[in-house]
Amino acid sequence: MPNAPDDAIEKVIKLRAEINEHNYRYYILDDPTISDAEYDRLLRQLQAIEAQYPELITADSPTQRVGNLPSKAFKEVKHDVPMLSLDNAFSEAEVVAFEQRIKDRLHTEAAIEFACEPKMDGVAISLLYENGFLIRGATRGDGYTGEDITSNVRTIRTVPLQLRGKDIPKRLEVRGEIYMPKAKFNQLNEQLKERNEKVFVNPRNAAAGSLRQLDPRITAKRPLEIVCYGVGSRENLTHIKTHSGIVQQLKQWGLRISMEVQVVPSVVECLQYYYSMMNKRPHLPYEIDGIVYKVNNIELQERLGFVARAPRWAIAHKFPAQEEMTIVEAIEFQVGRTGILTPVARLKPVFVGGVTVSNATLHNMDEVQRKDVHVGDTVVIRRAGDVIPEIVAVVLTKRPPHTKIIELPKHCPVCGSEVLKPEGEAAARCEGGLVCAAQRKEAIKHFASRKAMDINGLGDKLVEQLVEVGLVHDVADLYRLTQAQLANLDRMAEKSASNLIAAIGQSKTTTLARFIYSLGIREVGEATALNLAQHFRDLRLLMQENAENLQKVQDVGPIVAAHVAAFFRQQHNSDIINKLIHFGVHWPAVKINQAKQVFAGKTFVLTGSLTTMTRDEATAALQKVGAKVSGSVSKKTAYVVAGVEPGSKLTQAEKLGVTILDEKQFLKLLQEK
Ligand code: IVH
């Protein structure tokens, strides 16, 4: 192997210094001065020289972030200074009591200055630097003995392999937290899912799992970051008098600290900081589970000392947990309007994210299988912010011996009809249609809803009651209800009964679009209902149309068309429609929309032949948009459409000064509708 020449050695030293500087600017100051491509070029130059002269490779070379070879097991590490934990506070009162204990111990009534920091939800880490070089990274372990994970820690870009700046102590142990940013965590889980590998429950588990890889090359691929919040021994730092001073000094040496650290004059501002961070929490790019308050003055810290395994001078003020464990007591299947069966887990009630949760949806059977939930399992429930509670994962280690596997019922739990799950589809469906009380209830709720028939006062609970007592079987029955029948129901006052009867009466005057929407045809939302109404303008025409022709309606594809045609083919659906009309449901003639007013009532005359449609088709198209078609030109004629080889009507039009359209102009006008 050739000995490295001096110029190679010099070049390596220069490149490393340059790269380290850019790392510092990028990762610590968040203020890069070169592009990623330029950075890569520098790194590749260094790699090339190191490949040629491997004896120049050092553990702290920026090329070594890719990870060493795997090891068999982690070595044990004895911490010089134990890595302690923190006492927790869960209320303002406990924080105030914490401050009072401090004042009592110090025999003072003067306000205590605190440093406030986010409590990062990751993995505690100890970084040991000797002469400014990272020589060891270790986990907390039991606080006294941890694991040597140096090779893994070296792969984390935000951990400096070499410190920078002045007066670096001979030996410095830095304490911090390694974590995975939320967005990166989600990306990682997406990748794992795609590869059919096990996903991580939360960013903290992902960080812990990534750090405990025996193969550092895997760790190197995981998006880990660090925030430093203290030191082990203060031996070499006695000139620094405050906690915030120490943290600032760490930053000067190139270590990454939290951007949120704030020094406040008393406990009152600690609480203000707590609430402002609580609001910020959902928007922070990383998870935090509380705030740490630390007495800022180090001399006071030393006077306060420790109790058991935690300092008296610090406390963690926890946020309400967003994740809790509980037990799945049962799984029920809910039947929706279109018959879809949704598995819902009934849980032992648990307080999480600020509310008591006793149900969580599992969406469909695929999800039940993917998450492998059994009745009797202990599960992790998560409720962050306002989102619906979800089952994050099963705690397999807590699975009792005889759990029940969840199976899709063969028959609908409400009506007993067959349940079908088409191959390759996630949804399972009750085939009972309107025989199924659950589907009937949902269909009636939909019919009465604001965007449909808008029956004020007919809420979900009332619909359920009406179906259960047998007063309402289908939507048409609503128009048969009497005030006396309603007044007999539970929790129904005379006044609300008469209001409801009035509201039902008012709903009879509606629009065709609302009426179509309220029928609850699968895949027909408000927009599609409007398109259908505009296109047909007559319910009877719509009801007779076949699936193929339905596709001529704007934005209606083969699936929607098939659902619409199937709906009207069913006798009981047309029976209900007839009953509704019989009971007085009506709507004004459909106004064609503004743009189409161009045609309304206007008389068109066609002459010559068109190349894209027959004369009958052109007539139908015009009539559909409200125009009249006449056989002869007069002063009242609005337009003459002249095709190929026009006849005398064209001359007549020219004579009378009637607007003449050629085929292209005519088609354009039609399309503008
Ligand atoms: S100070 C003696 N500061 O919380 C003080 N800890 O329960 C020891 N943590 O294991 C810790 N953010 O992993 C401190 N800003 C912060 C922190 C923090 C997260 C973790 C740390 C420790 C645990 C204590």
GROMACS .gro file of C-alpha atoms in nm, residues 191-444:
model
  254
  191GLN     CA    1  -4.153   0.303   0.325
  192LEU     CA    2  -4.170   0.020   0.579
  193LYS     CA    3  -4.533  -0.041   0.490
  194GLU     CA    4  -4.449  -0.058   0.119
  195ARG     CA    5  -4.184  -0.318   0.192
  196ASN     CA    6  -4.429  -0.510   0.412
  197GLU     CA    7  -4.212  -0.454   0.717
  198LYS     CA    8  -4.331  -0.373   1.066
  199VAL     CA    9  -4.405  -0.004   1.117
  200PHE     CA   10  -4.312   0.196   1.428
  201VAL     CA   11  -4.579   0.302   1.674
  202ASN     CA   12  -4.452   0.657   1.723
  203PRO     CA   13  -4.145   0.873   1.656
  204ARG     CA   14  -3.990   0.786   1.993
  205ASN     CA   15  -4.003   0.413   1.922
  206ALA     CA   16  -3.868   0.477   1.576
  207ALA     CA   17  -3.574   0.671   1.723
  208ALA     CA   18  -3.507   0.404   1.987
  209GLY     CA   19  -3.535   0.121   1.734
  210SER     CA   20  -3.306   0.297   1.490
  211LEU     CA   21  -3.042   0.363   1.756
  212ARG     CA   22  -3.042   0.004   1.874
  213GLN     CA   23  -2.951  -0.139   1.535
  214LEU     CA   24  -2.643  -0.356   1.549
  215ASP     CA   25  -2.576  -0.256   1.191
  216PRO     CA   26  -2.488   0.115   1.186
  217ARG     CA   27  -2.553   0.125   0.812
  218ILE     CA   28  -2.922   0.091   0.893
  219THR     CA   29  -2.905   0.368   1.153
  220ALA     CA   30  -2.732   0.585   0.894
  221LYS     CA   31  -3.041   0.563   0.674
  222ARG     CA   32  -3.276   0.669   0.954
  223PRO     CA   33  -3.359   1.041   0.980
  224LEU     CA   34  -3.239   1.101   1.337
  225GLU     CA   35  -3.155   1.437   1.493
  226ILE     CA   36  -3.024   1.560   1.826
  227VAL     CA   37  -3.094   1.840   2.070
  228CYS     CA   38  -2.846   1.893   2.357
  229TYR     CA   39  -2.971   2.022   2.693
  230GLY     CA   40  -2.696   1.975   2.947
  231VAL     CA   41  -2.367   1.822   3.055
  232GLY     CA   42  -2.262   1.534   3.277
  233SER     CA   43  -1.992   1.670   3.502
  234ARG     CA   44  -1.953   2.050   3.528
  235GLU     CA   45  -1.595   2.011   3.635
  236ASN     CA   46  -1.442   2.207   3.350
  237LEU     CA   47  -1.721   2.460   3.327
  238THR     CA   48  -1.720   2.616   3.673
  239HIS     CA   49  -1.683   2.964   3.523
  240ILE     CA   50  -2.036   2.935   3.379
  241LYS     CA   51  -2.291   3.034   3.640
  242THR     CA   52  -2.625   2.947   3.479
  243HIS     CA   53  -2.790   2.655   3.305
  244SER     CA   54  -2.874   2.879   3.009
  245GLY     CA   55  -2.507   2.982   2.998
  246ILE     CA   56  -2.404   2.618   2.968
  247VAL     CA   57  -2.651   2.556   2.688
  248GLN     CA   58  -2.527   2.865   2.502
  249GLN     CA   59  -2.167   2.746   2.544
  250LEU     CA   60  -2.266   2.407   2.394
  251LYS     CA   61  -2.401   2.595   2.096
  252GLN     CA   62  -2.071   2.785   2.060
  253TRP     CA   63  -1.892   2.451   2.046
  254GLY     CA   64  -2.106   2.347   1.754
  255LEU     CA   65  -2.365   2.137   1.934
  256ARG     CA   66  -2.731   2.164   1.844
  257ILE     CA   67  -2.961   2.307   2.110
  258SER     CA   68  -3.334   2.374   2.120
  259MET     CA   69  -3.450   2.695   1.957
  260GLU     CA   70  -3.723   2.725   2.218
  261VAL     CA   71  -3.511   2.760   2.535
  262GLN     CA   72  -3.630   3.059   2.737
  263VAL     CA   73  -3.521   3.204   3.071
  264VAL     CA   74  -3.807   3.345   3.282
  265PRO     CA   75  -3.806   3.537   3.612
  266SER     CA   76  -4.056   3.324   3.805
  267VAL     CA   77  -4.296   3.033   3.808
  268VAL     CA   78  -4.579   3.250   3.668
  269GLU     CA   79  -4.399   3.285   3.338
  270CYS     CA   80  -4.317   2.913   3.344
  271LEU     CA   81  -4.690   2.847   3.323
  272GLN     CA   82  -4.734   3.104   3.045
  273TYR     CA   83  -4.455   2.933   2.854
  274TYR     CA   84  -4.626   2.597   2.913
  275TYR     CA   85  -4.955   2.710   2.757
  276SER     CA   86  -4.793   2.886   2.466
  277MET     CA   87  -4.592   2.572   2.386
  278MET     CA   88  -4.904   2.361   2.422
  279ASN     CA   89  -5.060   2.567   2.140
  280LYS     CA   90  -4.743   2.540   1.936
  281ARG     CA   91  -4.714   2.167   1.995
  282PRO     CA   92  -4.918   2.045   1.695
  283HIS     CA   93  -4.714   2.271   1.464
  284LEU     CA   94  -4.368   2.176   1.593
  285PRO     CA   95  -4.180   1.945   1.356
  286TYR     CA   96  -4.099   1.708   1.645
  287GLU     CA   97  -4.288   1.547   1.933
  288ILE     CA   98  -4.267   1.693   2.281
  289ASP     CA   99  -4.445   1.552   2.585
  290GLY     CA  100  -4.412   1.843   2.825
  291ILE     CA  101  -4.196   2.129   2.944
  292VAL     CA  102  -3.888   2.101   3.167
  293TYR     CA  103  -3.835   2.383   3.417
  294LYS     CA  104  -3.481   2.406   3.555
  295VAL     CA  105  -3.353   2.642   3.824
  296ASN     CA  106  -3.126   2.858   3.614
  297ASN     CA  107  -2.870   2.952   3.878
  298ILE     CA  108  -2.614   2.672   3.914
  299GLU     CA  109  -2.512   2.761   4.265
  300LEU     CA  110  -2.876   2.726   4.370
  301GLN     CA  111  -2.896   2.396   4.181
  302GLU     CA  112  -2.602   2.269   4.382
  303ARG     CA  113  -2.753   2.381   4.710
  304LEU     CA  114  -3.077   2.202   4.621
  305GLY     CA  115  -2.912   1.876   4.520
  306PHE     CA  116  -3.098   1.554   4.446
  307VAL     CA  117  -3.361   1.333   4.592
  308ALA     CA  118  -3.359   0.966   4.501
  309ARG     CA  119  -3.304   0.962   4.125
  310ALA     CA  120  -3.413   1.313   4.029
  311PRO     CA  121  -3.280   1.664   4.087
  312ARG     CA  122  -3.473   1.891   4.327
  313TRP     CA  123  -3.403   2.182   4.094
  314ALA     CA  124  -3.591   2.055   3.787
  315ILE     CA  125  -3.934   1.919   3.703
  316ALA     CA  126  -4.112   1.796   3.391
  317HIS     CA  127  -4.456   1.956   3.351
  318LYS     CA  128  -4.628   1.700   3.133
  319PHE     CA  129  -4.885   1.769   2.862
  320PRO     CA  130  -5.197   1.553   2.865
  321ALA     CA  131  -5.090   1.223   2.710
  322GLN     CA  132  -5.185   1.175   2.346
  323GLU     CA  133  -5.137   0.802   2.374
  324GLU     CA  134  -5.266   0.560   2.631
  325MET     CA  135  -5.311   0.189   2.659
  326THR     CA  136  -5.646   0.022   2.709
  327ILE     CA  137  -5.828  -0.303   2.641
  328VAL     CA  138  -6.052  -0.395   2.347
  329GLU     CA  139  -6.366  -0.528   2.514
  330ALA     CA  140  -6.563  -0.602   2.199
  331ILE     CA  141  -6.586  -0.534   1.830
  332GLU     CA  142  -6.915  -0.428   1.683
  333PHE     CA  143  -7.004  -0.380   1.321
  334GLN     CA  144  -7.191  -0.062   1.232
  335VAL     CA  145  -7.401  -0.058   0.917
  336GLY     CA  146  -7.401   0.265   0.716
  337ARG     CA  147  -7.645   0.414   0.466
  338THR     CA  148  -7.504   0.221   0.174
  339GLY     CA  149  -7.478  -0.098   0.379
  340ILE     CA  150  -7.105  -0.079   0.443
  341LEU     CA  151  -7.004  -0.262   0.762
  342THR     CA  152  -6.752  -0.075   0.973
  343PRO     CA  153  -6.576  -0.253   1.261
  344VAL     CA  154  -6.576  -0.036   1.573
  345ALA     CA  155  -6.372  -0.131   1.880
  346ARG     CA  156  -6.550  -0.087   2.213
  347LEU     CA  157  -6.277   0.003   2.459
  348LYS     CA  158  -6.236   0.008   2.831
  349PRO     CA  159  -6.279   0.388   2.874
  350VAL     CA  160  -5.947   0.569   2.884
  351PHE     CA  161  -5.856   0.936   2.929
  352VAL     CA  162  -5.638   1.040   2.639
  353GLY     CA  163  -5.562   1.372   2.467
  354GLY     CA  164  -5.793   1.548   2.714
  355VAL     CA  165  -6.111   1.338   2.663
  356THR     CA  166  -6.247   0.998   2.765
  357VAL     CA  167  -6.240   0.759   2.472
  358SER     CA  168  -6.449   0.442   2.465
  359ASN     CA  169  -6.479   0.369   2.091
  360ALA     CA  170  -6.236   0.368   1.803
  361THR     CA  171  -6.314   0.290   1.443
  362LEU     CA  172  -6.106   0.032   1.263
  363HIS     CA  173  -6.241   0.142   0.921
  364ASN     CA  174  -6.249  -0.200   0.752
  365MET     CA  175  -6.142  -0.562   0.782
  366ASP     CA  176  -5.815  -0.499   0.601
  367GLU     CA  177  -5.717  -0.262   0.879
  368VAL     CA  178  -5.824  -0.511   1.148
  369GLN     CA  179  -5.599  -0.770   0.987
  370ARG     CA  180  -5.309  -0.534   0.927
  371LYS     CA  181  -5.314  -0.420   1.289
  372ASP     CA  182  -5.389  -0.774   1.407
  373VAL     CA  183  -5.642  -0.664   1.668
  374HIS     CA  184  -5.813  -0.936   1.878
  375VAL     CA  185  -6.088  -0.893   2.136
  376GLY     CA  186  -5.911  -0.890   2.473
  377ASP     CA  187  -5.598  -0.724   2.338
  378THR     CA  188  -5.426  -0.430   2.501
  379VAL     CA  189  -5.394  -0.157   2.242
  380VAL     CA  190  -5.230   0.184   2.215
  381ILE     CA  191  -5.491   0.456   2.158
  382ARG     CA  192  -5.388   0.788   2.017
  383ARG     CA  193  -5.582   1.112   2.010
  384ALA     CA  194  -5.375   1.412   1.901
  385GLY     CA  195  -5.538   1.753   1.876
  386ASP     CA  196  -5.888   1.724   1.738
  387VAL     CA  197  -5.836   1.410   1.536
  388ILE     CA  198  -6.060   1.107   1.582
  389PRO     CA  199  -5.910   0.854   1.825
  390GLU     CA  200  -5.733   0.567   1.655
  391ILE     CA  201  -5.587   0.233   1.750
  392VAL     CA  202  -5.219   0.273   1.681
  393ALA     CA  203  -5.104  -0.079   1.758
  394VAL     CA  204  -5.156  -0.391   1.960
  395VAL     CA  205  -4.923  -0.452   2.254
  396LEU     CA  206  -4.845  -0.813   2.168
  397THR     CA  207  -4.649  -0.874   2.485
  398LYS     CA  208  -4.970  -0.815   2.680
  399ARG     CA  209  -5.189  -1.048   2.471
  400PRO     CA  210  -5.368  -1.291   2.702
  401PRO     CA  211  -5.380  -1.661   2.606
  402HIS     CA  212  -5.737  -1.679   2.477
  403THR     CA  213  -5.807  -1.372   2.270
  404LYS     CA  214  -6.079  -1.378   2.009
  405ILE     CA  215  -5.989  -1.322   1.647
  406ILE     CA  216  -6.218  -1.075   1.476
  407GLU     CA  217  -6.409  -1.211   1.182
  408LEU     CA  218  -6.637  -1.046   0.937
  409PRO     CA  219  -6.993  -1.159   1.016
  410LYS     CA  220  -7.159  -1.363   0.743
  411HIS     CA  221  -7.490  -1.194   0.815
  412CYS     CA  222  -7.577  -0.833   0.880
  413PRO     CA  223  -7.594  -0.772   1.258
  414VAL     CA  224  -7.902  -0.553   1.204
  415CYS     CA  225  -8.120  -0.733   0.948
  416GLY     CA  226  -7.958  -1.075   0.906
  417SER     CA  227  -7.914  -1.035   0.529
  418GLU     CA  228  -7.605  -1.170   0.365
  419VAL     CA  229  -7.279  -0.975   0.396
  420LEU     CA  230  -7.058  -0.964   0.087
  421LYS     CA  231  -6.702  -0.845   0.049
  422PRO     CA  232  -6.600  -0.837  -0.315
  423GLU     CA  233  -6.251  -0.972  -0.378
  424GLY     CA  234  -5.993  -0.692  -0.378
  425GLU     CA  235  -6.226  -0.438  -0.217
  426ALA     CA  236  -6.181  -0.311   0.137
  427ALA     CA  237  -6.551  -0.261   0.211
  428ALA     CA  238  -6.792  -0.536   0.316
  429ARG     CA  239  -7.160  -0.465   0.253
  430CYS     CA  240  -7.497  -0.581   0.383
  431GLU     CA  241  -7.702  -0.685   0.083
  432GLY     CA  242  -8.031  -0.607   0.258
  433GLY     CA  243  -8.078  -0.263   0.105
  434LEU     CA  244  -8.386  -0.092   0.243
  435VAL     CA  245  -8.493  -0.412   0.417
  436CYS     CA  246  -8.213  -0.338   0.663
  437ALA     CA  247  -8.324  -0.108   0.944
  438ALA     CA  248  -7.972   0.033   0.978
  439GLN     CA  249  -7.967   0.130   0.613
  440ARG     CA  250  -8.320   0.264   0.636
  441LYS     CA  251  -8.228   0.480   0.933
  442GLU     CA  252  -7.925   0.616   0.754
  443ALA     CA  253  -8.124   0.671   0.434
  444ILE     CA  254  -8.387   0.869   0.627
   0.00000   0.00000   0.00000
